[in-house]
């Protein structure tokens, strides 16, 4: 085990009788921060280990998804800090353009005002005021969880330094002709009055209508179907597949567009699926992304028929109607003209909604700023293909490649006032000037800055290096870039991760922003259902932390964290984790009161009992196992390994087996006390990254040292004792089998039973006192009569159950169990003897049946032995 270098004071065995998280957690965290344990020194000669926090929105509060992700990151960084790395967990928040603007606009609405009443400059100042007063409550909640972030380095995406980074990379991309302005179809929110990114669109099944409309007449007649009848006013063509014989005669001709008095062409385009519906589609290039592409291929005009608020602007009787009002009016007008061929209501289909205000999204043709992602995306894909960046779990690579290899140009402009304003100025004679951070914008009559701001993902895409001082070549940038690992959900693999990869490789001379991308799943309820306010299953993790402690919430989350897999969580599981924390507390307190110590060197193995050697062997095996699982980001497996080692092996077996030694006192008690102290020291350090609070309180009490946060991470000493492990495994078999037998007989756990232990010359003889204590077995005494005999692990335990069980009832029970086991054996033999079955059955199925047969044979032998040992009537 690693020797700890912290200064040591005299350890104390004084611990409260019960663990009270609410009294322990807050003061401990304050002490950690005050002592600077989480800070990172760029001048340090230690190897760096860097992780950035996926920056939460400044409007946000801690939800279970945050708690889950932060628990995993905190576990990684705490372990690396203990391993001697200069560890930086970079904190900060995202300005969350549209979300924050909406919050402040709602505040203004309470005063009867809008942002336009204030004007842009005053509104932005109001947002900064809101941030200072109300934003960032999540920071305090992160402290509740125990996040070990470098608070002195906290950044905000609208900080002066990060704003300079944004302007610098915009200018660089613009000069390299990777940013341009063009009119394209975007996601438009008629409520927020801005373009929004794909990730800000939430899709849900809505009840709508599917209307089939007859265009043209006679031989020049085509039926098209639509869920958005109002957009027909902007149709500029009907498209069919080039090989569709039904419409071949119409391609190149024009047909009448109902209600408008216009005639539109019929075009042939391979995008059309001839097997879907009528095989013909209406083409509205200004209001549909696929139609826009068709329009570009065929030179069709873009006819916009709605304004920014989704109000109809087309001339005629529908002008001035909201899109939904116009939909009903247009269908009624078409019906009156006999143009409606079919109507289906309700027609359930997937519809995009603004994630902020829930308004239905409107595809809209708009002049926006775009990033030409082709070369950037190729570099991002190649970095993974070439092994510069590893994605974990590896099966997620396919999803990454599917995305980056098929990226469309990225719309980066937003029609908001809160955010990084686009650094482009327009002159009176059509001049366009992009201004870098060290350049003066043009002045004079007629010059004005672009009114749009940048997509929030633009600035958060710079996060791994902008937070370290880029574009300056700071000490922090040199020390901590690239990040060691990015821990994030697979749901933003495309939106955030891909953008960081593109910008990191571009800005940092081909160096990717991180070595590894470790993807986790989403937190769901205990039934595996997505958490949603509409489902009523959303949980506030702060409530659980108040009730059960932060360690309980953290352990529950880590214990469910299989790479890339969604995590179900329920309150019962948090209660179980609370019980685990209490078990650690109570068992450690008992151990401290009964001789556990870290004073002095560890005794030589020759001085130890087999029980001592067994637990040290298991301890080192657990250290090696946990290390390997950490390196593979297998949080669930390592948590499970730690749980079973602590609860089962240390507390339920080693402590119990050692009680007789401790009670007896003497030199062997001192040896076992030192072994138990070693085990607790290492075990608490292993547990610390996941359950930091309870382990800090216990470890500092045990060792008298300053803090487990800065303790050395345990190392596998290589000590193994196979003979001791086999010896204790045999002992465990004896105890487990007799306990099971006692339970089968209905004996109370504390009920004492006379017994004769026939341990022969086995190593078990040395453990007779412990076996008797664990099993509540009295010496046989006079008149002893062995009414039951249990052969197990080379030993025999004979019990005198006279007066404690109904022998005849026990015989009936065992006879019934024997019949069931023999039936199971017959069924397994029948299948294994069936050649036809064996020829068709998969190998794993056959193997399961063989396992069942072996188990049945074991049960038959055991039950017959028990029957034979029952007293005769």
GROMACS .gro file of C-alpha atoms in nm, residues 315-465:
model
  151
  315UNK     CA    1  -5.215   3.864  -5.096
  316UNK     CA    2  -5.574   3.749  -5.083
  317UNK     CA    3  -5.840   3.662  -4.830
  318UNK     CA    4  -5.595   3.486  -4.596
  319UNK     CA    5  -5.358   3.776  -4.546
  320UNK     CA    6  -5.316   3.870  -4.179
  321UNK     CA    7  -5.429   3.532  -4.044
  322UNK     CA    8  -5.213   3.334  -3.803
  323UNK     CA    9  -5.079   3.016  -3.966
  324UNK     CA   10  -5.318   2.790  -3.773
  325UNK     CA   11  -5.618   3.013  -3.849
  326UNK     CA   12  -5.513   3.020  -4.213
  327UNK     CA   13  -5.486   2.640  -4.221
  328UNK     CA   14  -5.852   2.593  -4.134
  329UNK     CA   15  -5.964   2.874  -4.366
  330UNK     CA   16  -5.764   2.739  -4.659
  331UNK     CA   17  -5.894   2.384  -4.614
  332UNK     CA   18  -6.250   2.521  -4.600
  333UNK     CA   19  -6.192   2.722  -4.920
  334UNK     CA   20  -6.044   2.418  -5.098
  335UNK     CA   21  -6.335   2.206  -4.984
  336UNK     CA   22  -6.577   2.462  -5.124
  337UNK     CA   23  -6.401   2.435  -5.463
  338UNK     CA   24  -6.412   2.056  -5.455
  339UNK     CA   25  -6.036   2.031  -5.428
  340UNK     CA   26  -6.022   1.817  -5.112
  341UNK     CA   27  -5.983   1.451  -5.205
  342UNK     CA   28  -5.936   1.312  -4.854
  343UNK     CA   29  -5.903   1.434  -4.495
  344UNK     CA   30  -5.760   1.245  -4.201
  345UNK     CA   31  -5.817   1.375  -3.847
  346UNK     CA   32  -5.657   1.330  -3.606
  347UNK     CA   33  -5.335   1.258  -3.787
  348UNK     CA   34  -5.062   1.194  -3.532
  349UNK     CA   35  -4.721   1.304  -3.653
  350UNK     CA   36  -4.390   1.430  -3.511
  351UNK     CA   37  -4.377   1.808  -3.482
  352UNK     CA   38  -4.085   2.025  -3.371
  353UNK     CA   39  -4.134   2.268  -3.082
  354UNK     CA   40  -3.913   2.536  -2.935
  355UNK     CA   41  -3.758   2.384  -2.623
  356UNK     CA   42  -3.788   2.718  -2.442
  357UNK     CA   43  -4.143   2.833  -2.509
  358UNK     CA   44  -4.297   2.515  -2.662
  359UNK     CA   45  -4.418   2.704  -2.972
  360UNK     CA   46  -4.437   2.496  -3.290
  361UNK     CA   47  -4.127   2.559  -3.499
  362UNK     CA   48  -4.169   2.706  -3.846
  363UNK     CA   49  -3.912   2.624  -4.116
  364UNK     CA   50  -3.833   2.962  -4.266
  365UNK     CA   51  -3.613   3.101  -4.538
  366UNK     CA   52  -3.388   3.357  -4.377
  367UNK     CA   53  -3.062   3.545  -4.428
  368UNK     CA   54  -2.823   3.406  -4.167
  369UNK     CA   55  -2.455   3.355  -4.090
  370UNK     CA   56  -2.316   3.007  -4.149
  371UNK     CA   57  -2.002   2.806  -4.077
  372UNK     CA   58  -1.875   2.601  -4.370
  373UNK     CA   59  -1.820   2.280  -4.175
  374UNK     CA   60  -1.684   2.053  -4.448
  375UNK     CA   61  -1.309   2.080  -4.375
  376UNK     CA   62  -1.366   2.124  -4.001
  377UNK     CA   63  -1.586   1.815  -3.979
  378UNK     CA   64  -1.339   1.609  -4.181
  379UNK     CA   65  -1.063   1.696  -3.934
  380UNK     CA   66  -1.295   1.604  -3.645
  381UNK     CA   67  -1.369   1.267  -3.803
  382UNK     CA   68  -1.006   1.196  -3.890
  383UNK     CA   69  -0.892   1.268  -3.532
  384UNK     CA   70  -1.100   0.971  -3.413
  385UNK     CA   71  -1.018   0.751  -3.711
  386UNK     CA   72  -0.646   0.813  -3.661
  387UNK     CA   73  -0.662   0.733  -3.290
  388UNK     CA   74  -0.577   1.082  -3.165
  389UNK     CA   75  -0.909   1.080  -2.982
  390UNK     CA   76  -1.077   0.771  -2.842
  391UNK     CA   77  -1.452   0.743  -2.794
  392UNK     CA   78  -1.570   0.531  -2.504
  393UNK     CA   79  -1.760   0.308  -2.532
  394UNK     CA   80  -1.618   0.229  -2.875
  395UNK     CA   81  -1.955   0.132  -3.022
  396UNK     CA   82  -2.051   0.500  -3.003
  397UNK     CA   83  -1.794   0.578  -3.274
  398UNK     CA   84  -2.042   0.485  -3.544
  399UNK     CA   85  -2.289   0.748  -3.423
  400UNK     CA   86  -2.011   1.005  -3.416
  401UNK     CA   87  -1.903   0.926  -3.772
  402UNK     CA   88  -2.262   0.919  -3.896
  403UNK     CA   89  -2.290   1.275  -3.771
  404UNK     CA   90  -1.958   1.440  -3.859
  405UNK     CA   91  -1.941   1.272  -4.200
  406UNK     CA   92  -2.280   1.413  -4.296
  407UNK     CA   93  -2.278   1.756  -4.135
  408UNK     CA   94  -2.463   2.039  -4.306
  409UNK     CA   95  -2.330   2.392  -4.277
  410UNK     CA   96  -2.405   2.534  -3.933
  411UNK     CA   97  -2.634   2.834  -3.884
  412UNK     CA   98  -2.462   3.041  -3.614
  413UNK     CA   99  -2.667   3.365  -3.607
  414UNK     CA  100  -2.952   3.430  -3.366
  415UNK     CA  101  -3.197   3.718  -3.368
  416UNK     CA  102  -3.144   3.800  -3.000
  417UNK     CA  103  -2.995   4.083  -2.796
  418UNK     CA  104  -2.823   3.872  -2.528
  419UNK     CA  105  -2.511   3.701  -2.653
  420UNK     CA  106  -2.191   3.761  -2.847
  421UNK     CA  107  -2.282   4.013  -3.113
  422UNK     CA  108  -2.159   3.926  -3.460
  423UNK     CA  109  -1.843   4.136  -3.519
  424UNK     CA  110  -1.938   4.249  -3.869
  425UNK     CA  111  -2.007   4.607  -3.978
  426UNK     CA  112  -2.196   4.718  -4.287
  427UNK     CA  113  -2.118   5.039  -4.475
  428UNK     CA  114  -2.343   5.283  -4.661
  429UNK     CA  115  -2.228   5.150  -4.999
  430UNK     CA  116  -2.264   4.780  -4.929
  431UNK     CA  117  -1.926   4.736  -4.758
  432UNK     CA  118  -1.886   4.441  -4.521
  433UNK     CA  119  -1.605   4.447  -4.264
  434UNK     CA  120  -1.529   4.176  -4.007
  435UNK     CA  121  -1.350   4.319  -3.705
  436UNK     CA  122  -1.106   4.130  -3.482
  437UNK     CA  123  -1.069   4.195  -3.107
  438UNK     CA  124  -0.769   4.427  -3.150
  439UNK     CA  125  -0.914   4.620  -3.444
  440UNK     CA  126  -1.122   4.936  -3.447
  441UNK     CA  127  -1.462   4.905  -3.614
  442UNK     CA  128  -1.528   5.145  -3.900
  443UNK     CA  129  -1.701   5.469  -3.810
  444UNK     CA  130  -1.886   5.736  -3.996
  445UNK     CA  131  -2.228   5.795  -4.136
  446UNK     CA  132  -2.411   5.488  -4.254
  447UNK     CA  133  -2.193   5.230  -4.077
  448UNK     CA  134  -2.369   4.990  -3.841
  449UNK     CA  135  -2.299   4.656  -3.672
  450UNK     CA  136  -2.489   4.338  -3.751
  451UNK     CA  137  -2.778   4.312  -3.505
  452UNK     CA  138  -2.761   3.932  -3.461
  453UNK     CA  139  -2.573   3.742  -3.191
  454UNK     CA  140  -2.397   3.408  -3.215
  455UNK     CA  141  -2.545   3.070  -3.134
  456UNK     CA  142  -2.459   2.974  -2.776
  457UNK     CA  143  -2.292   2.656  -2.907
  458UNK     CA  144  -2.041   2.876  -3.091
  459UNK     CA  145  -1.887   3.004  -2.768
  460UNK     CA  146  -1.928   2.676  -2.577
  461UNK     CA  147  -1.744   2.504  -2.863
  462UNK     CA  148  -1.433   2.700  -2.756
  463UNK     CA  149  -1.467   2.599  -2.389
  464UNK     CA  150  -1.166   2.360  -2.356
  465UNK     CA  151  -0.918   2.632  -2.460
   0.00000   0.00000   0.00000
